[in-house]
mmCIF file of C-alpha atoms in Angstrom:
data_model
loop_
_atom_site.group_PDB
_atom_site.id
_atom_site.type_symbol
_atom_site.label_atom_id
_atom_site.label_comp_id
_atom_site.label_asym_id
_atom_site.label_seq_id
_atom_site.Cartn_x
_atom_site.Cartn_y
_atom_site.Cartn_z
ATOM 1 C CA MET A 233 101.212 47.760 87.500
ATOM 2 C CA ALA A 234 98.815 50.489 88.147
ATOM 3 C CA LEU A 235 99.957 53.537 90.477
ATOM 4 C CA THR A 236 97.268 54.171 93.080
ATOM 5 C CA LEU A 237 96.701 57.672 95.228
ATOM 6 C CA PRO A 238 94.982 58.328 98.120
ATOM 7 C CA LEU A 239 91.609 58.141 97.716
ATOM 8 C CA GLY A 240 91.964 56.779 93.941
ATOM 9 C CA GLU A 241 88.764 54.579 93.731
ATOM 10 C CA ALA A 242 85.237 55.480 95.338
ATOM 11 C CA SER A 243 84.715 53.117 98.255
ATOM 12 C CA ASP A 244 83.050 53.123 101.580
ATOM 13 C CA GLN A 245 85.683 54.568 103.673
ATOM 14 C CA ASP A 246 85.291 57.704 100.980
ATOM 15 C CA LYS A 247 82.072 58.156 101.626
ATOM 16 C CA TRP A 248 82.274 60.128 104.758
ATOM 17 C CA ASP A 249 79.801 62.863 103.485
ATOM 18 C CA ASN A 250 76.879 61.443 102.096
ATOM 19 C CA GLY A 251 78.816 60.726 98.463
ATOM 20 C CA GLY A 252 79.759 64.132 98.559
ATOM 21 C CA LEU A 253 83.151 63.117 96.902
ATOM 22 C CA GLU A 254 81.656 60.276 94.489
ATOM 23 C CA ARG A 255 79.180 63.162 93.517
ATOM 24 C CA LYS A 256 82.014 65.094 93.011
ATOM 25 C CA ARG A 257 83.556 62.887 91.027
ATOM 26 C CA GLN A 258 80.710 61.683 88.930
ATOM 27 C CA LEU A 259 80.342 65.655 87.455
ATOM 28 C CA LEU A 260 83.936 65.595 86.027
ATOM 29 C CA ILE A 261 83.061 62.524 84.152
ATOM 30 C CA GLU A 262 79.430 63.676 83.462
ATOM 31 C CA ILE A 263 79.899 65.381 80.455
ATOM 32 C CA VAL A 264 82.338 65.335 77.425
ATOM 33 C CA LEU A 265 82.844 68.959 75.725
ATOM 34 C CA ARG A 266 82.591 68.317 71.915
ATOM 35 C CA SER A 267 83.927 72.095 70.825
ATOM 36 C CA ARG A 268 87.316 73.546 71.706
ATOM 37 C CA LEU A 269 86.342 75.757 74.824
ATOM 38 C CA THR A 270 88.531 78.576 75.693
ATOM 39 C CA ALA A 271 87.912 80.340 79.237
ATOM 40 C CA LEU A 272 89.994 83.526 80.477
ATOM 41 C CA MET A 273 90.180 83.535 84.249
ATOM 42 C CA VAL A 274 90.522 87.072 86.393
ATOM 43 C CA ASP A 275 91.187 87.055 89.716
ATOM 44 C CA GLY A 276 94.288 88.043 91.432
ATOM 45 C CA ASP A 277 94.208 85.255 94.279
ATOM 46 C CA THR A 278 96.753 82.189 92.915
ATOM 47 C CA THR A 279 94.709 79.617 95.184
ATOM 48 C CA CYS A 280 91.364 80.130 93.605
ATOM 49 C CA TRP A 281 92.960 81.150 89.952
ATOM 50 C CA VAL A 282 94.555 77.391 89.971
ATOM 51 C CA LEU A 283 91.982 76.057 91.025
ATOM 52 C CA GLU A 284 89.529 77.577 88.486
ATOM 53 C CA GLN A 285 91.839 76.206 85.886
ATOM 54 C CA GLU A 286 91.869 72.875 86.953
ATOM 55 C CA LEU A 287 88.773 72.382 87.125
ATOM 56 C CA LEU A 288 87.985 73.999 83.419
ATOM 57 C CA ARG A 289 90.909 71.981 82.248
ATOM 58 C CA SER A 290 89.354 68.563 83.523
ATOM 59 C CA TYR A 291 86.826 69.224 80.866
ATOM 60 C CA GLY A 292 89.210 69.885 78.646
ATOM 61 C CA VAL A 293 88.901 73.885 78.178
ATOM 62 C CA GLN A 294 91.848 75.658 77.254
ATOM 63 C CA THR A 295 92.415 78.624 79.888
ATOM 64 C CA LEU A 296 94.348 81.709 80.300
ATOM 65 C CA GLY A 297 94.565 83.607 83.573
ATOM 66 C CA VAL A 298 95.105 87.280 84.438
ATOM 67 C CA ASP A 299 95.592 88.021 87.664
ATOM 68 C CA ASN A 300 94.802 91.948 87.324
ATOM 69 C CA GLY A 301 91.596 94.189 85.419
ATOM 70 C CA ARG A 302 94.113 96.469 83.494
ATOM 71 C CA ASP A 303 95.686 93.080 81.818
ATOM 72 C CA ALA A 304 91.952 91.944 81.206
ATOM 73 C CA ILE A 305 91.291 94.596 79.430
ATOM 74 C CA ASP A 306 94.271 95.192 77.218
ATOM 75 C CA LEU A 307 93.442 90.964 75.848
ATOM 76 C CA ILE A 308 90.254 91.637 75.292
ATOM 77 C CA ALA A 309 90.787 95.042 73.390
ATOM 78 C CA SER A 310 93.228 92.824 71.505
ATOM 79 C CA ASP A 311 90.423 91.054 69.796
ATOM 80 C CA ALA A 312 91.571 87.707 72.253
ATOM 81 C CA ALA A 313 88.450 85.907 72.168
ATOM 82 C CA PHE A 314 86.694 83.503 74.460
ATOM 83 C CA ASN A 315 83.714 81.410 75.198
ATOM 84 C CA LEU A 316 83.761 82.157 79.063
ATOM 85 C CA ILE A 317 85.042 84.944 81.314
ATOM 86 C CA ILE A 318 85.127 84.535 85.107
ATOM 87 C CA ILE A 319 85.951 87.338 87.144
ATOM 88 C CA GLU A 320 86.846 87.864 90.794
ATOM 89 C CA LYS A 321 85.100 91.544 92.333
ATOM 90 C CA ILE A 322 88.288 92.571 94.029
ATOM 91 C CA LEU A 323 91.388 92.855 91.245
ATOM 92 C CA PRO A 324 94.476 94.910 91.487
ATOM 93 C CA VAL A 325 94.660 97.891 89.123
ATOM 94 C CA LEU A 326 90.579 98.122 88.132
ATOM 95 C CA ASN A 327 87.875 95.577 90.093
ATOM 96 C CA GLY A 328 86.008 93.464 88.508
ATOM 97 C CA LEU A 329 83.266 95.599 88.143
ATOM 98 C CA GLU A 330 84.862 98.097 86.342
ATOM 99 C CA VAL A 331 86.523 95.124 83.974
ATOM 100 C CA THR A 332 82.795 93.653 83.611
ATOM 101 C CA ARG A 333 81.319 97.102 82.610
ATOM 102 C CA GLN A 334 84.834 97.795 79.929
ATOM 103 C CA ILE A 335 84.311 94.358 78.610
ATOM 104 C CA CYS A 336 80.799 95.171 77.579
ATOM 105 C CA GLU A 337 81.885 98.008 75.924
ATOM 106 C CA ILE A 338 83.909 97.067 74.139
ATOM 107 C CA GLY A 339 81.553 94.957 72.665
ATOM 108 C CA MET A 340 82.313 91.548 73.522
ATOM 109 C CA ARG A 341 80.081 88.485 73.510
ATOM 110 C CA CYS A 342 81.031 85.438 75.887
ATOM 111 C CA LYS A 343 79.602 83.706 79.168
ATOM 112 C CA MET A 344 80.419 85.656 81.996
ATOM 113 C CA LEU A 345 80.850 84.531 85.256
ATOM 114 C CA ALA A 346 80.888 86.721 88.516
ATOM 115 C CA VAL A 347 82.986 84.223 90.861
ATOM 116 C CA THR A 348 83.694 86.149 94.365
ATOM 117 C CA ALA A 349 84.202 85.648 98.193
ATOM 118 C CA TYR A 350 80.599 86.425 98.337
ATOM 119 C CA SER A 351 79.848 90.341 101.016
ATOM 120 C CA GLY A 352 77.033 90.407 100.431
ATOM 121 C CA GLU A 353 73.296 91.072 98.127
ATOM 122 C CA SER A 354 74.708 94.382 96.927
ATOM 123 C CA GLU A 355 77.593 92.686 95.882
ATOM 124 C CA ARG A 356 75.117 90.159 93.925
ATOM 125 C CA GLN A 357 72.750 93.309 92.392
ATOM 126 C CA ALA A 358 76.253 95.225 91.578
ATOM 127 C CA PHE A 359 77.331 92.169 89.562
ATOM 128 C CA LEU A 360 74.505 91.730 87.844
ATOM 129 C CA ALA A 361 73.555 95.502 87.239
ATOM 130 C CA THR A 362 76.725 94.654 84.788
ATOM 131 C CA SER A 363 75.453 92.452 82.436
ATOM 132 C CA VAL A 364 77.546 89.261 84.276
ATOM 133 C CA ASP A 365 75.467 86.088 83.382
ATOM 134 C CA VAL A 366 75.762 83.957 86.266
ATOM 135 C CA PHE A 367 77.226 85.378 90.029
ATOM 136 C CA ILE A 368 78.577 82.543 91.823
ATOM 137 C CA GLU A 369 79.981 82.483 95.706
ATOM 138 C CA LYS A 370 83.575 81.032 95.456
ATOM 139 C CA PRO A 371 84.759 78.813 95.096
ATOM 140 C CA LEU A 372 83.540 77.817 91.286
ATOM 141 C CA ASP A 373 81.958 74.286 91.738
ATOM 142 C CA LEU A 374 81.333 71.577 89.288
ATOM 143 C CA GLU A 375 77.625 71.991 89.881
ATOM 144 C CA HIS A 376 77.609 75.266 88.856
ATOM 145 C CA LEU A 377 79.986 74.439 85.885
ATOM 146 C CA VAL A 378 78.598 71.486 84.548
ATOM 147 C CA PRO A 379 75.276 72.741 83.310
ATOM 148 C CA ILE A 380 77.203 75.890 82.054
ATOM 149 C CA LEU A 381 79.781 74.052 79.947
ATOM 150 C CA ARG A 382 76.881 72.150 78.805
ATOM 151 C CA GLU A 383 75.133 74.727 77.713
ATOM 152 C CA LEU A 384 78.378 76.673 75.589
ATOM 153 C CA ASP A 385 79.106 73.300 74.083
ATOM 154 C CA ARG A 386 75.778 72.930 72.259
ATOM 155 C CA GLN A 387 76.046 76.975 70.923
ATOM 156 C CA MET B 173 91.015 42.202 100.824
ATOM 157 C CA ALA B 174 89.945 44.986 103.382
ATOM 158 C CA ALA B 175 92.262 47.830 104.093
ATOM 159 C CA SER B 176 94.183 47.209 107.358
ATOM 160 C CA SER B 177 94.462 50.635 109.763
ATOM 161 C CA THR B 178 98.361 51.030 109.206
ATOM 162 C CA ASP B 179 97.513 50.953 105.453
ATOM 163 C CA PRO B 180 98.419 54.682 104.616
ATOM 164 C CA THR B 181 95.756 55.118 102.564
ATOM 165 C CA GLN B 182 93.092 54.186 104.652
ATOM 166 C CA GLN B 183 94.864 55.880 107.282
ATOM 167 C CA LEU B 184 94.663 59.130 104.875
ATOM 168 C CA ASN B 185 91.089 58.448 104.360
ATOM 169 C CA ASP B 186 90.590 58.639 108.622
ATOM 170 C CA TYR B 187 92.334 61.496 109.054
ATOM 171 C CA ILE B 188 90.299 63.765 106.100
ATOM 172 C CA ARG B 189 87.120 61.879 107.644
ATOM 173 C CA THR B 190 87.859 62.968 110.975
ATOM 174 C CA MET B 191 89.212 66.467 110.035
ATOM 175 C CA HIS B 192 85.350 66.529 108.198
ATOM 176 C CA ASP B 193 83.757 65.484 111.039
ATOM 177 C CA GLN B 194 85.399 68.417 113.317
ATOM 178 C CA GLY B 195 84.198 71.109 110.256
ATOM 179 C CA ILE B 196 87.638 72.183 109.551
ATOM 180 C CA LEU B 197 87.457 70.905 106.528
ATOM 181 C CA ASP B 198 84.157 70.735 104.297
ATOM 182 C CA ASP B 199 83.104 69.759 100.816
ATOM 183 C CA ASN B 200 84.904 72.144 98.497
ATOM 184 C CA PHE B 201 88.024 69.701 99.983
ATOM 185 C CA ASP B 202 86.261 67.002 98.363
ATOM 186 C CA GLN B 203 86.086 68.827 94.654
ATOM 187 C CA LEU B 204 90.222 68.715 95.520
ATOM 188 C CA LEU B 205 90.379 65.138 95.978
ATOM 189 C CA ALA B 206 88.088 64.888 92.635
ATOM 190 C CA LEU B 207 90.538 66.651 90.992
ATOM 191 C CA ARG B 208 93.360 64.680 91.645
ATOM 192 C CA ARG B 209 95.308 64.809 88.429
ATOM 193 C CA GLU B 210 97.145 62.074 87.446
ATOM 194 C CA GLN B 211 99.836 63.840 85.348
ATOM 195 C CA ASN B 212 100.567 65.720 88.338
ATOM 196 C CA PRO B 213 99.824 63.414 91.312
ATOM 197 C CA ARG B 214 101.383 66.585 93.304
ATOM 198 C CA PHE B 215 98.618 68.806 92.645
ATOM 199 C CA ILE B 216 96.927 68.929 95.926
ATOM 200 C CA ASN B 217 100.103 69.479 97.443
ATOM 201 C CA GLU B 218 101.150 71.852 95.312
ATOM 202 C CA LEU B 219 97.356 74.065 95.993
ATOM 203 C CA ILE B 220 98.038 73.564 99.872
ATOM 204 C CA SER B 221 101.223 74.932 99.411
ATOM 205 C CA MET B 222 100.119 77.958 97.577
ATOM 206 C CA PHE B 223 97.155 78.528 99.692
ATOM 207 C CA THR B 224 99.605 78.498 102.872
ATOM 208 C CA ASN B 225 101.705 80.950 101.484
ATOM 209 C CA ASP B 226 99.407 83.056 100.380
ATOM 210 C CA ALA B 227 97.031 82.862 103.586
ATOM 211 C CA GLU B 228 99.939 84.069 105.016
ATOM 212 C CA ALA B 229 100.608 86.910 103.366
ATOM 213 C CA TYR B 230 97.449 88.198 103.814
ATOM 214 C CA ILE B 231 97.070 88.017 107.647
ATOM 215 C CA ALA B 232 100.499 89.817 107.739
ATOM 216 C CA GLU B 233 98.547 92.552 105.723
ATOM 217 C CA ILE B 234 95.708 92.362 107.907
ATOM 218 C CA THR B 235 98.181 92.591 111.308
ATOM 219 C CA ASN B 236 99.452 95.761 109.457
ATOM 220 C CA ALA B 237 96.326 97.005 108.856
ATOM 221 C CA LEU B 238 94.820 96.950 111.787
ATOM 222 C CA SER B 239 98.085 97.837 113.874
ATOM 223 C CA LEU B 240 97.875 101.396 112.444
ATOM 224 C CA THR B 241 97.134 104.413 114.264
ATOM 225 C CA GLU B 242 94.272 105.211 111.666
ATOM 226 C CA VAL B 243 92.963 101.591 110.720
ATOM 227 C CA ASP B 244 93.119 100.686 107.279
ATOM 228 C CA PHE B 245 89.450 98.952 107.316
ATOM 229 C CA SER B 246 89.319 99.049 103.671
ATOM 230 C CA THR B 247 92.516 97.076 103.039
ATOM 231 C CA ILE B 248 91.432 94.859 106.154
ATOM 232 C CA ILE B 249 88.796 94.261 103.519
ATOM 233 C CA SER B 250 90.798 93.560 100.820
ATOM 234 C CA LYS B 251 92.727 91.352 101.968
ATOM 235 C CA LEU B 252 90.201 89.508 103.926
ATOM 236 C CA HIS B 253 87.951 88.774 100.521
ATOM 237 C CA GLN B 254 91.009 87.246 98.875
ATOM 238 C CA LEU B 255 91.384 85.332 102.119
ATOM 239 C CA LYS B 256 87.661 84.074 102.176
ATOM 240 C CA GLY B 257 87.810 83.072 98.905
ATOM 241 C CA SER B 258 90.980 81.079 99.143
ATOM 242 C CA THR B 259 89.725 79.786 102.009
ATOM 243 C CA SER B 260 86.819 78.653 100.461
ATOM 244 C CA GLY B 261 88.350 77.015 97.566
ATOM 245 C CA ILE B 262 90.605 74.649 99.494
ATOM 246 C CA GLY B 263 87.432 74.057 101.953
ATOM 247 C CA GLY B 264 88.581 75.083 104.981
ATOM 248 C CA HIS B 265 84.965 75.811 106.905
ATOM 249 C CA ARG B 266 86.063 76.815 110.444
ATOM 250 C CA MET B 267 88.396 79.302 109.012
ATOM 251 C CA TYR B 268 85.883 80.253 106.578
ATOM 252 C CA GLN B 269 83.479 81.460 109.026
ATOM 253 C CA ALA B 270 86.111 82.891 111.111
ATOM 254 C CA CYS B 271 86.635 85.240 108.489
ATOM 255 C CA CYS B 272 82.463 85.774 107.352
ATOM 256 C CA GLU B 273 82.565 87.389 111.271
ATOM 257 C CA LEU B 274 85.548 89.196 111.018
ATOM 258 C CA ARG B 275 84.475 90.812 107.639
ATOM 259 C CA VAL B 276 81.118 92.022 109.488
ATOM 260 C CA ALA B 277 83.421 93.824 112.025
ATOM 261 C CA ALA B 278 85.772 95.485 109.582
ATOM 262 C CA ASP B 279 82.000 96.525 107.910
ATOM 263 C CA ASP B 280 80.907 97.978 111.016
ATOM 264 C CA GLY B 281 84.990 99.637 111.870
ATOM 265 C CA ASP B 282 85.079 97.971 115.181
ATOM 266 C CA LYS B 283 88.607 97.506 115.991
ATOM 267 C CA ASP B 284 88.198 95.786 119.106
ATOM 268 C CA ARG B 285 85.817 93.999 117.284
ATOM 269 C CA CYS B 286 88.112 93.506 114.595
ATOM 270 C CA ASP B 287 90.872 92.743 117.266
ATOM 271 C CA GLU B 288 89.017 90.323 118.953
ATOM 272 C CA LEU B 289 87.740 87.623 115.541
ATOM 273 C CA PHE B 290 91.207 88.155 113.411
ATOM 274 C CA LEU B 291 93.082 86.241 116.719
ATOM 275 C CA ARG B 292 90.134 83.803 115.908
ATOM 276 C CA VAL B 293 90.918 84.010 112.169
ATOM 277 C CA LYS B 294 94.331 83.356 112.667
ATOM 278 C CA GLU B 295 93.684 80.007 115.664
ATOM 279 C CA GLU B 296 91.831 78.581 112.699
ATOM 280 C CA PHE B 297 94.282 79.296 109.714
ATOM 281 C CA ASN B 298 96.922 77.470 112.297
ATOM 282 C CA THR B 299 94.490 74.297 112.567
ATOM 283 C CA LEU B 300 93.575 74.031 109.132
ATOM 284 C CA LYS B 301 97.135 74.201 108.599
ATOM 285 C CA GLN B 302 98.528 72.028 110.452
ATOM 286 C CA CYS B 303 95.295 69.892 109.074
ATOM 287 C CA LEU B 304 96.375 70.427 105.488
ATOM 288 C CA ASP B 305 100.169 69.633 106.052
ATOM 289 C CA SER B 306 99.406 66.014 107.680
ATOM 290 C CA ILE B 307 97.167 65.863 105.013
ATOM 291 C CA SER B 308 100.829 66.576 102.845
ATOM 292 C CA GLN B 309 102.973 64.860 104.222
ATOM 293 C CA MET B 310 100.749 61.302 104.143
ATOM 294 C CA ARG B 311 100.261 61.911 100.306
ATOM 295 C CA SER B 312 103.607 62.557 99.948
ATOM 296 C CA ASN B 313 104.940 59.670 101.938
ATOM 297 C CA ILE B 314 102.310 57.391 100.008
ATOM 298 C CA ILE B 315 103.166 58.951 96.306
ATOM 299 C CA SER B 316 106.602 58.544 97.182
ATOM 300 C CA ASN B 317 106.413 54.887 98.595
ATOM 301 C CA GLY B 318 104.630 54.248 95.295
ATOM 302 C CA THR B 319 101.494 52.717 96.755
ATOM 303 C CA ARG B 320 101.248 49.693 94.249
ATOM 304 C CA SER B 321 98.461 46.762 95.027
ATOM 305 C CA ARG B 322 97.627 44.097 92.251
ATOM 306 C CA ARG B 323 94.239 43.683 94.234
ATOM 307 C CA ARG B 324 93.521 47.518 93.281
ATOM 308 C CA ARG B 325 91.711 48.729 90.120
ATOM 309 C CA PRO B 326 93.954 50.834 88.135
ATOM 310 C CA LEU B 327 92.127 54.580 88.082
#
């Protein structure tokens, strides 16, 4: 007998936001990755880190997370390779902008996403100037993530 | 067979819908619901607990920074950035809006305005916490009672 949990199936009662919840569910099954992708998350906030990890793991992406900029740099410098790096701006030890610069200097090639609690256009421009590929205002959402994973899977 | 109003799952759905209607939750909470994990049905409850603990810590640090003779706006901005990020991830709409307003005051170095707006942040956090605690409790009851029905489609 199947165990059912709250909101385990779509119903009219679930569609309180014009089908928003159903749309999210659809996005979670929209792609099936053929490649084994890896991602590094760099975020000092536990809630955000865990949430991003779960989003990526839903698609079978292997994830690793660090909660400060120095550990991220040390990891990259030790030749750890990732298809995707997700980085927040405000981090302990080294901020996200500096981490991004140093990762570029090391020469690591991967998709880099700045995922940060947006505080203004200057923050967006500062990150884009460091060569991140995409700037996303938190939280990382499926609408942004799916096309990025699809692109990485094709490479 | 239509779910009755005493059905715990329907009650939970109705409660979440009400929280949406009141602006306490937004569609980022829907993303959490969509992430519901078969392997760990308590994932959402764990994330809520994580958010609550982290938010209380950030609020305590902001409280301390605001209480100093020389207000530490740098710490306020840093902790507020993290609080905004985790609040957006959990889908706390009104609290997120309050954080954004406080950020403006902190950027301006306006202590009086910060005091006023921080009060609102704390009020909205209390409201959100009560909401999330209720959701956690309802989910826990459903999970521990093992809501099963031969008439429901399996997950």
